[in-house]
mmCIF file of C-alpha atoms in Angstrom:
data_model
loop_
_atom_site.group_PDB
_atom_site.id
_atom_site.type_symbol
_atom_site.label_atom_id
_atom_site.label_comp_id
_atom_site.label_asym_id
_atom_site.label_seq_id
_atom_site.Cartn_x
_atom_site.Cartn_y
_atom_site.Cartn_z
ATOM 1 C CA MET A 1 -12.758 -111.567 -14.381
ATOM 2 C CA ARG A 2 -14.890 -108.539 -15.093
ATOM 3 C CA GLN A 3 -18.911 -108.852 -14.489
ATOM 4 C CA ILE A 4 -21.032 -108.560 -17.351
ATOM 5 C CA PRO A 5 -23.186 -105.457 -17.166
ATOM 6 C CA ARG A 6 -26.810 -105.903 -16.901
ATOM 7 C CA LEU A 7 -29.104 -102.985 -18.099
ATOM 8 C CA PHE A 8 -33.025 -103.078 -18.127
ATOM 9 C CA ILE A 9 -34.403 -101.795 -21.304
ATOM 10 C CA GLU A 10 -37.986 -100.165 -22.158
ATOM 11 C CA GLY A 11 -40.046 -102.024 -24.219
ATOM 12 C CA ARG A 12 -40.028 -105.667 -25.230
ATOM 13 C CA LEU A 13 -36.843 -107.356 -26.593
ATOM 14 C CA GLU A 14 -36.399 -110.142 -29.416
ATOM 15 C CA ALA A 15 -33.784 -111.774 -30.645
ATOM 16 C CA GLY A 16 -31.717 -109.868 -33.442
ATOM 17 C CA ALA A 17 -33.049 -106.320 -32.774
ATOM 18 C CA GLU A 18 -30.827 -103.479 -32.521
ATOM 19 C CA ILE A 19 -31.472 -100.547 -29.960
ATOM 20 C CA GLY A 20 -30.292 -97.493 -29.353
ATOM 21 C CA LEU A 21 -29.226 -96.476 -25.947
ATOM 22 C CA GLU A 22 -29.177 -92.510 -24.511
ATOM 23 C CA GLY A 23 -28.538 -90.634 -21.527
ATOM 24 C CA GLY A 24 -27.523 -92.396 -18.233
ATOM 25 C CA GLN A 25 -27.064 -95.710 -19.977
ATOM 26 C CA VAL A 26 -24.757 -94.363 -22.712
ATOM 27 C CA HIS A 27 -22.796 -92.707 -20.105
ATOM 28 C CA TYR A 28 -22.339 -95.824 -17.963
ATOM 29 C CA LEU A 29 -21.516 -98.110 -20.903
ATOM 30 C CA ALA A 30 -19.181 -95.483 -22.794
ATOM 31 C CA THR A 31 -17.748 -93.913 -20.013
ATOM 32 C CA VAL A 32 -17.898 -95.677 -16.665
ATOM 33 C CA LEU A 33 -17.117 -99.139 -18.103
ATOM 34 C CA ARG A 34 -15.304 -97.762 -21.496
ATOM 35 C CA LEU A 35 -16.873 -100.717 -23.508
ATOM 36 C CA ASP A 36 -16.142 -100.668 -27.245
ATOM 37 C CA ARG A 37 -17.959 -102.368 -30.019
ATOM 38 C CA GLY A 38 -18.233 -106.053 -29.895
ATOM 39 C CA ALA A 39 -18.294 -105.730 -25.780
ATOM 40 C CA GLU A 40 -20.885 -108.512 -24.100
ATOM 41 C CA LEU A 41 -23.882 -107.404 -21.758
ATOM 42 C CA ARG A 42 -27.262 -108.538 -20.570
ATOM 43 C CA LEU A 43 -30.584 -107.032 -21.694
ATOM 44 C CA LEU A 44 -33.717 -107.191 -19.464
ATOM 45 C CA ASP A 45 -37.189 -105.932 -20.289
ATOM 46 C CA ASP A 46 -39.356 -107.157 -17.139
ATOM 47 C CA GLN A 47 -41.358 -108.900 -19.835
ATOM 48 C CA THR A 48 -39.607 -111.656 -21.297
ATOM 49 C CA GLY A 49 -36.757 -112.220 -19.589
ATOM 50 C CA GLU A 50 -32.747 -111.913 -19.665
ATOM 51 C CA TRP A 51 -31.330 -111.761 -23.102
ATOM 52 C CA ALA A 52 -27.413 -111.906 -24.283
ATOM 53 C CA ALA A 53 -26.218 -108.824 -26.384
ATOM 54 C CA GLU A 54 -23.382 -106.931 -27.521
ATOM 55 C CA VAL A 55 -22.304 -103.299 -28.299
ATOM 56 C CA ALA A 56 -22.892 -102.517 -32.124
ATOM 57 C CA ASP A 57 -21.867 -99.020 -32.216
ATOM 58 C CA VAL A 58 -20.328 -96.388 -29.544
ATOM 59 C CA GLY A 59 -20.652 -92.592 -30.094
ATOM 60 C CA ARG A 60 -20.309 -89.933 -27.793
ATOM 61 C CA ARG A 61 -24.514 -89.877 -26.867
ATOM 62 C CA ARG A 62 -25.578 -92.763 -28.260
ATOM 63 C CA VAL A 63 -24.607 -96.196 -28.118
ATOM 64 C CA SER A 64 -26.406 -99.081 -30.030
ATOM 65 C CA VAL A 65 -26.715 -102.936 -28.963
ATOM 66 C CA ARG A 66 -27.424 -105.765 -31.008
ATOM 67 C CA VAL A 67 -29.782 -108.509 -29.027
ATOM 68 C CA GLY A 68 -28.632 -111.934 -29.202
ATOM 69 C CA ALA A 69 -30.431 -115.199 -27.621
ATOM 70 C CA MET A 70 -32.802 -115.427 -24.607
ATOM 71 C CA ILE A 71 -30.480 -116.654 -21.849
ATOM 72 C CA ARG A 72 -33.232 -117.244 -19.221
ATOM 73 C CA GLY A 73 -37.006 -116.236 -19.035
ATOM 74 C CA ARG A 74 -38.453 -113.847 -16.337
ATOM 75 C CA GLU A 75 -38.626 -114.810 -13.075
ATOM 76 C CA GLU A 76 -42.015 -115.601 -11.184
ATOM 77 C CA THR A 77 -41.847 -113.643 -7.881
ATOM 78 C CA PRO A 78 -44.316 -114.424 -5.237
ATOM 79 C CA ASP A 79 -47.743 -112.761 -4.977
ATOM 80 C CA LEU A 80 -46.709 -110.637 -1.883
ATOM 81 C CA TRP A 81 -47.220 -107.169 -1.671
ATOM 82 C CA LEU A 82 -45.494 -104.582 0.608
ATOM 83 C CA LEU A 83 -47.797 -101.824 1.931
ATOM 84 C CA THR A 84 -45.569 -99.514 3.981
ATOM 85 C CA ALA A 85 -46.033 -95.929 5.026
ATOM 86 C CA PRO A 86 -43.495 -93.122 3.395
ATOM 87 C CA ILE A 87 -40.423 -92.276 5.594
ATOM 88 C CA LYS A 88 -37.774 -89.817 4.944
ATOM 89 C CA PRO A 89 -36.825 -90.196 0.874
ATOM 90 C CA ASP A 90 -33.473 -91.621 1.296
ATOM 91 C CA ARG A 91 -34.428 -94.226 3.950
ATOM 92 C CA PHE A 92 -37.821 -95.152 1.604
ATOM 93 C CA GLU A 93 -35.410 -95.425 -1.505
ATOM 94 C CA TRP A 94 -33.633 -98.076 0.554
ATOM 95 C CA ILE A 95 -36.765 -99.675 1.518
ATOM 96 C CA VAL A 96 -37.717 -99.821 -2.410
ATOM 97 C CA GLU A 97 -34.012 -101.190 -3.314
ATOM 98 C CA LYS A 98 -34.349 -104.022 -0.740
ATOM 99 C CA ALA A 99 -37.895 -104.743 -1.612
ATOM 100 C CA THR A 100 -36.974 -105.372 -5.391
ATOM 101 C CA GLU A 101 -33.852 -107.240 -4.195
ATOM 102 C CA LEU A 102 -36.099 -109.883 -1.845
ATOM 103 C CA GLY A 103 -38.708 -110.149 -4.281
ATOM 104 C CA VAL A 104 -42.152 -108.748 -3.939
ATOM 105 C CA ARG A 105 -44.881 -108.420 -6.914
ATOM 106 C CA ARG A 106 -46.016 -105.033 -5.595
ATOM 107 C CA ILE A 107 -44.941 -101.969 -3.335
ATOM 108 C CA VAL A 108 -47.720 -99.427 -2.193
ATOM 109 C CA PRO A 109 -47.059 -96.507 -0.453
ATOM 110 C CA VAL A 110 -49.813 -96.305 2.407
ATOM 111 C CA LEU A 111 -50.540 -92.809 3.871
ATOM 112 C CA THR A 112 -51.724 -93.013 7.493
ATOM 113 C CA GLU A 113 -52.325 -90.106 10.111
ATOM 114 C CA ARG A 114 -48.661 -89.788 11.270
ATOM 115 C CA THR A 115 -47.318 -90.159 7.628
ATOM 116 C CA ASN A 116 -44.760 -87.474 7.844
ATOM 117 C CA HIS A 117 -43.226 -87.866 4.472
ATOM 118 C CA ALA A 118 -46.131 -88.021 1.903
ATOM 119 C CA ARG A 119 -44.198 -86.504 -1.359
ATOM 120 C CA LEU A 120 -42.668 -89.356 -3.526
ATOM 121 C CA LYS A 121 -40.928 -89.107 -6.704
ATOM 122 C CA PRO A 122 -41.852 -92.369 -8.663
ATOM 123 C CA GLU A 123 -39.168 -91.751 -11.318
ATOM 124 C CA ARG A 124 -36.554 -91.586 -8.797
ATOM 125 C CA LEU A 125 -38.197 -94.810 -7.078
ATOM 126 C CA ARG A 126 -37.981 -96.758 -10.360
ATOM 127 C CA ALA A 127 -34.501 -95.849 -10.720
ATOM 128 C CA HIS A 128 -33.567 -97.498 -7.371
ATOM 129 C CA MET A 129 -35.692 -100.286 -8.315
ATOM 130 C CA VAL A 130 -33.874 -100.619 -11.703
ATOM 131 C CA GLU A 131 -30.378 -100.624 -10.057
ATOM 132 C CA ALA A 132 -30.926 -103.040 -7.598
ATOM 133 C CA ALA A 133 -32.250 -105.660 -9.978
ATOM 134 C CA GLU A 134 -29.451 -104.731 -12.433
ATOM 135 C CA GLN A 135 -27.179 -105.584 -9.548
ATOM 136 C CA CYS A 136 -28.891 -108.547 -7.998
ATOM 137 C CA GLY A 137 -29.574 -110.496 -10.849
ATOM 138 C CA ARG A 138 -33.179 -110.218 -11.089
ATOM 139 C CA THR A 139 -35.331 -110.538 -14.255
ATOM 140 C CA ALA A 140 -38.625 -108.833 -12.638
ATOM 141 C CA LEU A 141 -39.369 -105.359 -11.074
ATOM 142 C CA PRO A 142 -41.990 -104.777 -8.630
ATOM 143 C CA GLU A 143 -44.879 -102.656 -9.930
ATOM 144 C CA LEU A 144 -45.035 -99.632 -7.960
ATOM 145 C CA ALA A 145 -48.553 -98.181 -7.340
ATOM 146 C CA GLY A 146 -49.747 -94.734 -6.479
ATOM 147 C CA ALA A 147 -49.997 -94.051 -2.681
ATOM 148 C CA VAL A 148 -53.515 -94.836 -1.225
ATOM 149 C CA LYS A 149 -54.662 -93.418 2.180
ATOM 150 C CA LEU A 150 -55.291 -96.374 4.705
ATOM 151 C CA PRO A 151 -59.013 -96.142 5.104
ATOM 152 C CA ALA A 152 -59.260 -96.425 0.978
ATOM 153 C CA LEU A 153 -57.129 -99.452 1.209
ATOM 154 C CA LEU A 154 -58.840 -101.034 3.818
ATOM 155 C CA ALA A 155 -62.276 -100.473 2.295
ATOM 156 C CA GLU A 156 -61.150 -102.165 -1.321
ATOM 157 C CA TRP A 157 -59.441 -104.897 0.226
ATOM 158 C CA ASP A 158 -59.183 -108.335 -1.842
ATOM 159 C CA PRO A 159 -61.119 -110.828 0.336
ATOM 160 C CA ALA A 160 -58.755 -113.554 -1.233
ATOM 161 C CA ARG A 161 -55.512 -111.752 -0.126
ATOM 162 C CA ARG A 162 -54.267 -112.596 3.389
ATOM 163 C CA LEU A 163 -53.077 -109.373 5.210
ATOM 164 C CA LEU A 164 -50.140 -109.715 7.787
ATOM 165 C CA PHE A 165 -49.917 -106.879 10.071
ATOM 166 C CA ALA A 166 -46.763 -105.956 11.791
ATOM 167 C CA ASP A 167 -48.102 -104.932 14.947
ATOM 168 C CA GLU A 168 -46.002 -103.235 17.687
ATOM 169 C CA GLU A 169 -48.451 -104.738 20.187
ATOM 170 C CA GLY A 170 -47.369 -108.036 19.385
ATOM 171 C CA GLY A 171 -48.787 -110.875 17.511
ATOM 172 C CA ALA A 172 -48.002 -114.417 16.233
ATOM 173 C CA ALA A 173 -44.528 -115.319 14.409
ATOM 174 C CA MET A 174 -44.165 -115.802 10.879
ATOM 175 C CA ASP A 175 -43.534 -119.359 11.015
ATOM 176 C CA ALA A 176 -46.617 -119.969 13.414
ATOM 177 C CA LEU A 177 -48.812 -117.930 10.710
ATOM 178 C CA LYS A 178 -47.254 -120.016 7.952
ATOM 179 C CA PRO A 179 -48.523 -117.540 5.390
ATOM 180 C CA ALA A 180 -49.545 -118.481 1.703
ATOM 181 C CA THR A 181 -50.103 -116.371 -1.425
ATOM 182 C CA PRO A 182 -51.698 -114.256 -2.151
ATOM 183 C CA ALA A 183 -50.550 -112.077 0.780
ATOM 184 C CA ALA A 184 -49.350 -108.752 1.778
ATOM 185 C CA ILE A 185 -47.424 -107.286 4.184
ATOM 186 C CA LEU A 186 -48.350 -104.119 6.133
ATOM 187 C CA ILE A 187 -45.648 -101.434 7.845
ATOM 188 C CA GLY A 188 -46.541 -98.684 9.842
ATOM 189 C CA PRO A 189 -44.758 -94.911 9.756
ATOM 190 C CA GLU A 190 -41.963 -94.101 12.238
ATOM 191 C CA GLY A 191 -44.723 -92.971 14.948
ATOM 192 C CA GLY A 192 -46.684 -96.053 14.314
ATOM 193 C CA PHE A 193 -50.492 -96.358 13.809
ATOM 194 C CA SER A 194 -53.178 -94.378 15.418
ATOM 195 C CA PRO A 195 -55.188 -96.466 17.753
ATOM 196 C CA ALA A 196 -58.326 -95.863 15.469
ATOM 197 C CA GLU A 197 -56.021 -97.408 12.424
ATOM 198 C CA ARG A 198 -55.014 -100.012 14.189
ATOM 199 C CA ALA A 199 -58.687 -101.126 15.311
ATOM 200 C CA ALA A 200 -59.392 -100.769 11.660
ATOM 201 C CA VAL A 201 -56.847 -102.716 10.430
ATOM 202 C CA LEU A 202 -57.669 -105.583 12.895
ATOM 203 C CA ALA A 203 -61.517 -105.542 11.984
ATOM 204 C CA LEU A 204 -60.579 -106.702 8.574
ATOM 205 C CA PRO A 205 -61.010 -110.675 8.421
ATOM 206 C CA GLN A 206 -58.014 -111.143 6.298
ATOM 207 C CA ALA A 207 -55.711 -109.185 8.755
ATOM 208 C CA ARG A 208 -53.146 -111.306 10.846
ATOM 209 C CA ARG A 209 -51.203 -109.685 13.672
ATOM 210 C CA LEU A 210 -47.486 -110.386 12.924
ATOM 211 C CA ALA A 211 -44.567 -110.641 15.507
ATOM 212 C CA LEU A 212 -41.145 -109.484 14.170
ATOM 213 C CA GLY A 213 -39.383 -110.521 17.068
ATOM 214 C CA PRO A 214 -38.651 -109.222 20.749
ATOM 215 C CA ARG A 215 -36.983 -105.629 19.713
ATOM 216 C CA ILE A 216 -38.350 -102.491 18.691
ATOM 217 C CA LEU A 217 -37.293 -101.959 14.876
ATOM 218 C CA ARG A 218 -37.441 -98.865 12.461
ATOM 219 C CA ALA A 219 -39.858 -99.033 9.596
ATOM 220 C CA ASP A 220 -37.378 -99.681 6.904
ATOM 221 C CA THR A 221 -35.488 -102.649 9.415
ATOM 222 C CA ALA A 222 -39.157 -104.135 9.882
ATOM 223 C CA VAL A 223 -39.675 -104.211 5.968
ATOM 224 C CA VAL A 224 -36.451 -106.245 5.296
ATOM 225 C CA ALA A 225 -37.323 -108.692 8.547
ATOM 226 C CA ALA A 226 -40.668 -109.221 7.496
ATOM 227 C CA ILE A 227 -40.034 -109.971 3.732
ATOM 228 C CA ALA A 228 -37.258 -112.165 4.539
ATOM 229 C CA GLN A 229 -39.016 -114.184 7.084
ATOM 230 C CA PHE A 230 -42.094 -114.652 4.804
ATOM 231 C CA GLN A 231 -39.929 -116.007 2.175
ATOM 232 C CA LEU A 232 -38.658 -118.547 4.530
ATOM 233 C CA PHE A 233 -41.773 -119.543 6.053
ATOM 234 C CA GLY A 234 -44.333 -118.710 3.516
ATOM 235 C CA GLY A 235 -44.457 -118.557 -0.054
ATOM 236 C CA HIS A 236 -41.031 -118.216 -2.132
#
């Protein structure tokens, strides 16, 4: 049985609306899936939730879809932020995908002294987020914030938000910290934080040192391990 395709749509969905799709979505529905008039699909808008829909018309460059009934509302993601230094573009795209799959509310690229890959392509990153959410049954996308330098991030820190600092020099396990939302996870660059940066993070009253296990992890692996542990032992 073929899985019903899921597509994120720009703009707010409502029952009975007819929406014209263009570009990559037309290619996906008409050329890759070869859907014809009357075919079922699911539409999502990152605002209201997931809706039943059907293909109303198929053209060479445009596909029209008609919105039916809402299937479920937009999911409530935990108030967890991922703060992570950009790494190689393909690996950072992977990080964004996995953070979307696991469910975080906000992704913030953090520029540090040892960040080697500061050039980001927000549109490309969002496309990876959308694809991950479509494939994994998510109805909500994380907010992708603009890149921020670590000192500015710390200077404007919200006193109500706990900062879980993945410290290479040790810390407490996630189950011991028992984190509650609102919270944020901070992952460093491939070369780690400088001594001055590490001291600045630890000087923040809301910071808690987090140990992710006995092994040294790559930055992208650390992201997945930290989010998964947070969901297991803290907010969901």
